[in-house]
Amino acid sequence: PRRVGKKKRSLLESEEERIMKLAYSLLLSLLVVGPFANARKFSFKTEDVAAYFRGTGGMSALGQSAFKDSISSSTISFSSEAPTLNLGGELGMLVKFTEQVNLRIGAMVLQSKIGGIKGSSPSTSAEFFELESDIFVFNPQAVFEYTFKGTATSRFVLYAGLGYANVRLDNKYNINATGETELGVSSYTEKSEGNFISGVVGVGWEGLFVDNVTAFVDVGYRFLDANKMKHKTDEAVIGGNVTKGSELNNSNGQVRTLDLGGPFIGLSFRFYIDVI
């Protein structure tokens, strides 16, 4: 009888635990799903604020400008590798000013990186080093969007904006034994940076994706020329020495310029927030 009683109590406790777990699951479902059960009817007229993330991609206009002319062509012949794409990402907020005008404030990053660049003797073809060139851009910007055609759930916009870009360039030279003998320097990284005004213009379409989330597809043009960058460190480089704070020049004394602009396409997802 005692064993039977214990078994009954055990079964009752198991049943109580099952009921408690079920009740907890139902409560959790109500808390999580409940607020979305009667989702608000989406309309651009009633939406004022959105958080967004965005990706962009475009053809690179850099070529080998980040490194090729830094060394005389009579000293080094570079292989033909060059960046082909400028890829970027952005996080930010969208705020409505009027029925037709929005302000987009975001922090964008761009990167153009390429490795495996060979540096050789132009006369003997003897390989001296392998180069990795890395450009990183942090570009906070403010962009105004103007709606020129739309409905409650889709719209076409024109946009234009300005940013303040910090551009960093690292050229990493892995010099082999032959290169050390012929060039008189060991492996090093040429580091430089600068701050520049950037600009952007474009056109896009935004439409409802799901619930309070929209998708924004755009094409645009970025303006960003990085010149008069400064060396970040004292360094022994191929062809001489550089000092911290001096201008980043090519071997002919001209300022090295990086063209980080050009046409691009973008895709954003915007999450509209009910602030009331």
Tab-separated table of C-alpha atoms in Angstrom:
chain	number	residue	atom	x	y	z
A	1	PRO	CA	0.000	0.000	0.000
A	2	ARG	CA	2.807	2.391	0.790
A	3	ARG	CA	4.402	1.728	-2.607
A	4	VAL	CA	1.065	2.314	-4.333
A	5	GLY	CA	0.598	5.558	-2.414
A	6	LYS	CA	4.058	6.756	-3.366
A	7	LYS	CA	3.413	5.914	-7.002
A	8	LYS	CA	0.137	7.865	-6.964
A	9	ARG	CA	1.845	10.869	-5.378
A	10	SER	CA	4.613	10.652	-7.972
A	11	LEU	CA	2.071	10.521	-10.796
A	12	LEU	CA	0.177	13.467	-9.297
A	13	GLU	CA	3.390	15.488	-9.004
A	14	SER	CA	4.305	14.666	-12.611
A	15	GLU	CA	0.831	15.719	-13.741
A	16	GLU	CA	1.110	18.963	-11.760
A	17	GLU	CA	4.511	19.678	-13.332
A	18	ARG	CA	3.081	19.024	-16.806
A	19	ILE	CA	0.157	21.376	-16.142
A	20	MET	CA	2.528	24.078	-14.769
A	21	LYS	CA	4.781	23.776	-17.815
A	22	LEU	CA	1.763	24.043	-20.126
A	23	ALA	CA	0.476	27.104	-18.248
A	24	TYR	CA	3.934	28.687	-18.410
A	25	SER	CA	4.136	28.042	-22.165
A	26	LEU	CA	0.710	29.613	-22.717
A	27	LEU	CA	1.662	32.659	-20.629
A	28	LEU	CA	4.914	33.048	-22.514
A	29	SER	CA	3.063	32.775	-25.830
A	30	LEU	CA	0.636	35.501	-24.776
A	31	LEU	CA	3.467	37.794	-23.713
A	32	VAL	CA	5.503	37.263	-26.869
A	33	VAL	CA	2.871	36.817	-29.550
A	34	GLY	CA	0.070	38.857	-28.002
A	35	PRO	CA	1.395	42.308	-28.925
A	36	PHE	CA	1.588	41.221	-32.580
A	37	ALA	CA	-1.785	39.494	-32.757
A	38	ASN	CA	-3.463	42.710	-33.849
A	39	ALA	CA	-0.589	44.256	-35.806
A	40	ARG	CA	-1.140	47.876	-36.676
A	41	LYS	CA	-2.059	48.669	-40.250
A	42	PHE	CA	1.117	49.973	-41.891
A	43	SER	CA	1.131	53.360	-43.639
A	44	PHE	CA	3.995	55.743	-44.344
A	45	LYS	CA	1.682	58.585	-43.289
A	46	THR	CA	1.589	57.332	-39.708
A	47	GLU	CA	5.173	56.052	-39.375
A	48	ASP	CA	7.722	58.521	-37.996
A	49	VAL	CA	10.843	56.630	-36.904
A	50	ALA	CA	12.713	53.568	-38.170
A	51	ALA	CA	15.933	51.745	-37.385
A	52	TYR	CA	17.693	50.189	-40.371
A	53	PHE	CA	20.640	48.197	-41.603
A	54	ARG	CA	21.963	48.481	-45.132
A	55	GLY	CA	24.458	46.875	-47.486
A	56	THR	CA	26.030	48.394	-50.599
A	57	GLY	CA	28.268	47.212	-53.396
A	58	GLY	CA	29.835	48.877	-56.404
A	59	MET	CA	32.714	48.646	-58.833
A	60	SER	CA	35.999	49.958	-57.447
A	61	ALA	CA	37.836	52.833	-59.120
A	62	LEU	CA	40.971	52.345	-56.988
A	63	GLY	CA	43.007	50.231	-59.336
A	64	GLN	CA	46.535	50.062	-57.869
A	65	SER	CA	46.600	53.688	-56.727
A	66	ALA	CA	47.013	52.680	-53.060
A	67	PHE	CA	50.522	51.310	-53.666
A	68	LYS	CA	51.767	51.177	-57.269
A	69	ASP	CA	53.252	54.672	-57.599
A	70	SER	CA	54.718	54.652	-54.086
A	71	ILE	CA	57.781	52.908	-55.552
A	72	SER	CA	59.540	53.813	-58.787
A	73	SER	CA	58.651	51.544	-61.705
A	74	SER	CA	62.378	51.189	-62.403
A	75	THR	CA	62.768	49.528	-58.978
A	76	ILE	CA	59.625	47.393	-58.668
A	77	SER	CA	57.180	45.800	-61.099
A	78	PHE	CA	53.837	44.945	-59.485
A	79	SER	CA	51.599	42.066	-60.514
A	80	SER	CA	48.222	43.028	-61.961
A	81	GLU	CA	45.969	42.306	-58.944
A	82	ALA	CA	43.659	45.187	-58.013
A	83	PRO	CA	40.406	45.639	-56.056
A	84	THR	CA	37.276	45.147	-58.135
A	85	LEU	CA	34.535	45.931	-55.572
A	86	ASN	CA	33.787	48.460	-52.859
A	87	LEU	CA	31.594	46.739	-50.256
A	88	GLY	CA	29.877	48.594	-47.437
A	89	GLY	CA	27.499	48.253	-44.530
A	90	GLU	CA	25.494	50.826	-42.585
A	91	LEU	CA	23.434	51.079	-39.393
A	92	GLY	CA	21.264	54.042	-38.521
A	93	MET	CA	17.923	55.749	-37.890
A	94	LEU	CA	15.339	57.289	-40.213
A	95	VAL	CA	13.244	60.222	-38.927
A	96	LYS	CA	10.286	61.798	-40.739
A	97	PHE	CA	10.398	65.589	-41.125
A	98	THR	CA	7.309	66.084	-43.289
A	99	GLU	CA	5.012	63.882	-45.387
A	100	GLN	CA	7.608	63.960	-48.184
A	101	VAL	CA	10.963	64.511	-46.441
A	102	ASN	CA	12.916	62.085	-44.224
A	103	LEU	CA	16.323	62.425	-42.587
A	104	ARG	CA	18.540	59.364	-42.507
A	105	ILE	CA	21.445	59.384	-40.040
A	106	GLY	CA	23.802	56.434	-40.222
A	107	ALA	CA	27.297	55.110	-39.679
A	108	MET	CA	28.688	53.462	-42.790
A	109	VAL	CA	31.808	51.346	-43.173
A	110	LEU	CA	33.547	50.548	-46.450
A	111	GLN	CA	36.398	48.159	-47.071
A	112	SER	CA	38.597	47.394	-50.032
A	113	LYS	CA	41.171	44.692	-49.395
A	114	ILE	CA	43.415	42.696	-51.688
A	115	GLY	CA	46.375	40.403	-51.080
A	116	GLY	CA	48.811	38.293	-53.046
A	117	ILE	CA	50.292	41.260	-54.938
A	118	LYS	CA	53.791	40.349	-56.118
A	119	GLY	CA	56.624	42.868	-56.280
A	120	SER	CA	59.490	41.876	-58.585
A	121	SER	CA	62.526	43.238	-60.334
A	122	PRO	CA	61.513	44.767	-63.685
A	123	SER	CA	64.769	43.588	-65.255
A	124	THR	CA	65.305	40.077	-63.841
A	125	SER	CA	61.733	39.229	-62.691
A	126	ALA	CA	63.172	38.097	-59.337
A	127	GLU	CA	60.422	38.296	-56.705
A	128	PHE	CA	61.162	40.645	-53.787
A	129	PHE	CA	57.970	40.689	-51.733
A	130	GLU	CA	54.271	39.975	-51.430
A	131	LEU	CA	51.948	42.861	-50.599
A	132	GLU	CA	48.575	43.044	-48.867
A	133	SER	CA	46.722	46.359	-49.261
A	134	ASP	CA	43.803	47.124	-46.930
A	135	ILE	CA	41.619	50.257	-46.994
A	136	PHE	CA	39.014	50.783	-44.283
A	137	VAL	CA	36.554	53.694	-44.164
A	138	PHE	CA	34.322	54.783	-41.282
A	139	ASN	CA	31.832	57.294	-42.672
A	140	PRO	CA	29.063	58.802	-40.484
A	141	GLN	CA	26.625	60.616	-42.762
A	142	ALA	CA	23.331	62.484	-42.901
A	143	VAL	CA	21.076	61.963	-45.925
A	144	PHE	CA	17.808	63.671	-46.861
A	145	GLU	CA	15.203	61.627	-48.731
A	146	TYR	CA	12.447	63.242	-50.801
A	147	THR	CA	9.365	61.203	-51.753
A	148	PHE	CA	8.237	62.130	-55.265
A	149	LYS	CA	5.716	59.328	-55.800
A	150	GLY	CA	4.093	56.822	-53.480
A	151	THR	CA	1.189	55.047	-51.812
A	152	ALA	CA	0.519	54.043	-48.207
A	153	THR	CA	2.906	51.080	-48.458
A	154	SER	CA	5.383	51.930	-51.226
A	155	ARG	CA	7.224	55.016	-52.453
A	156	PHE	CA	9.949	56.293	-54.764
A	157	VAL	CA	12.540	58.682	-53.320
A	158	LEU	CA	15.431	60.880	-54.358
A	159	TYR	CA	18.218	61.352	-51.834
A	160	ALA	CA	21.360	63.406	-51.224
A	161	GLY	CA	23.660	63.730	-48.253
A	162	LEU	CA	27.062	64.513	-46.762
A	163	GLY	CA	29.406	62.575	-44.515
A	164	TYR	CA	32.725	62.874	-42.698
A	165	ALA	CA	34.911	59.895	-43.550
A	166	ASN	CA	37.926	58.564	-41.706
A	167	VAL	CA	40.071	56.622	-44.194
A	168	ARG	CA	42.810	54.212	-43.092
A	169	LEU	CA	45.315	52.558	-45.443
A	170	ASP	CA	47.614	49.694	-44.451
A	171	ASN	CA	50.090	48.371	-47.024
A	172	LYS	CA	51.777	45.289	-45.574
A	173	TYR	CA	55.036	44.296	-47.324
A	174	ASN	CA	56.281	40.748	-46.643
A	175	ILE	CA	59.812	40.982	-48.001
A	176	ASN	CA	61.781	37.811	-48.722
A	177	ALA	CA	65.520	37.288	-48.352
A	178	THR	CA	66.221	38.352	-51.953
A	179	GLY	CA	64.198	41.516	-51.418
A	180	GLU	CA	66.003	42.357	-48.182
A	181	THR	CA	69.347	42.092	-49.983
A	182	GLU	CA	68.305	44.071	-53.065
A	183	LEU	CA	66.078	46.685	-51.416
A	184	GLY	CA	67.875	47.136	-48.109
A	185	VAL	CA	64.742	46.904	-45.912
A	186	SER	CA	62.930	44.209	-43.942
A	187	SER	CA	59.201	43.494	-43.885
A	188	TYR	CA	57.082	46.470	-42.781
A	189	THR	CA	53.575	47.941	-42.870
A	190	GLU	CA	52.999	51.405	-44.307
A	191	LYS	CA	50.193	52.905	-42.206
A	192	SER	CA	48.376	56.150	-43.029
A	193	GLU	CA	45.024	57.843	-42.455
A	194	GLY	CA	43.039	61.019	-43.065
A	195	ASN	CA	39.597	62.609	-42.692
A	196	PHE	CA	37.575	63.790	-45.676
A	197	ILE	CA	34.151	65.129	-46.638
A	198	SER	CA	32.063	62.612	-48.583
A	199	GLY	CA	28.879	63.018	-50.594
A	200	VAL	CA	26.153	60.784	-51.955
A	201	VAL	CA	23.184	61.107	-54.333
A	202	GLY	CA	20.736	58.511	-55.570
A	203	VAL	CA	17.238	57.229	-56.196
A	204	GLY	CA	15.406	54.336	-54.549
A	205	TRP	CA	12.174	52.454	-53.972
A	206	GLU	CA	10.795	51.458	-50.563
A	207	GLY	CA	7.986	48.970	-50.031
A	208	LEU	CA	6.353	47.013	-47.242
A	209	PHE	CA	8.114	43.706	-46.603
A	210	VAL	CA	6.315	42.266	-43.567
A	211	ASP	CA	4.395	43.738	-40.606
A	212	ASN	CA	6.302	46.962	-39.781
A	213	VAL	CA	9.420	46.147	-41.845
A	214	THR	CA	10.147	47.628	-45.270
A	215	ALA	CA	12.745	46.873	-47.920
A	216	PHE	CA	14.574	49.755	-49.628
A	217	VAL	CA	16.409	49.188	-52.916
A	218	ASP	CA	18.513	52.035	-54.328
A	219	VAL	CA	21.151	53.018	-56.856
A	220	GLY	CA	23.456	55.938	-56.210
A	221	TYR	CA	26.818	57.608	-56.642
A	222	ARG	CA	29.356	58.206	-53.868
A	223	PHE	CA	31.883	61.058	-53.897
A	224	LEU	CA	34.994	60.336	-51.820
A	225	ASP	CA	38.541	61.239	-52.823
A	226	ALA	CA	41.118	60.573	-50.107
A	227	ASN	CA	44.236	62.684	-50.544
A	228	LYS	CA	46.774	64.355	-48.254
A	229	MET	CA	46.709	61.395	-45.914
A	230	LYS	CA	49.310	61.294	-43.129
A	231	HIS	CA	51.773	58.605	-42.109
A	232	LYS	CA	50.870	57.132	-38.712
A	233	THR	CA	54.368	55.907	-37.798
A	234	ASP	CA	58.053	56.476	-38.484
A	235	GLU	CA	59.097	53.751	-40.870
A	236	ALA	CA	61.943	52.567	-43.053
A	237	VAL	CA	60.296	51.924	-46.428
A	238	ILE	CA	61.409	50.974	-49.896
A	239	GLY	CA	63.177	53.999	-51.315
A	240	GLY	CA	63.841	55.809	-48.023
A	241	ASN	CA	62.341	56.700	-44.641
A	242	VAL	CA	59.035	58.330	-43.689
A	243	THR	CA	58.128	60.161	-40.492
A	244	LYS	CA	54.941	60.186	-38.477
A	245	GLY	CA	52.631	63.030	-39.561
A	246	SER	CA	54.238	63.540	-42.973
A	247	GLU	CA	52.098	63.459	-46.109
A	248	LEU	CA	51.551	60.196	-47.966
A	249	ASN	CA	53.200	60.834	-51.332
A	250	ASN	CA	54.181	58.758	-54.335
A	251	SER	CA	57.785	58.233	-55.389
A	252	ASN	CA	57.563	61.239	-57.762
A	253	GLY	CA	56.591	63.562	-54.890
A	254	GLN	CA	52.938	63.883	-55.895
A	255	VAL	CA	50.185	63.377	-53.319
A	256	ARG	CA	48.802	59.841	-53.301
A	257	THR	CA	45.035	59.935	-53.985
A	258	LEU	CA	42.536	57.139	-53.434
A	259	ASP	CA	39.287	57.285	-55.396
A	260	LEU	CA	36.736	55.574	-53.143
A	261	GLY	CA	33.732	56.963	-54.984
A	262	GLY	CA	31.672	55.658	-57.840
A	263	PRO	CA	28.262	54.131	-58.607
A	264	PHE	CA	26.750	51.519	-56.296
A	265	ILE	CA	23.578	49.593	-55.503
A	266	GLY	CA	22.122	49.214	-52.020
A	267	LEU	CA	19.625	47.106	-50.107
A	268	SER	CA	18.164	48.138	-46.734
A	269	PHE	CA	15.684	46.718	-44.270
A	270	ARG	CA	13.878	49.316	-42.153
A	271	PHE	CA	12.143	48.520	-38.877
A	272	TYR	CA	9.501	51.148	-38.113
A	273	ILE	CA	8.981	51.871	-34.432
A	274	ASP	CA	5.643	52.807	-32.849
A	275	VAL	CA	6.775	55.739	-30.666
A	276	ILE	CA	3.287	56.540	-29.320
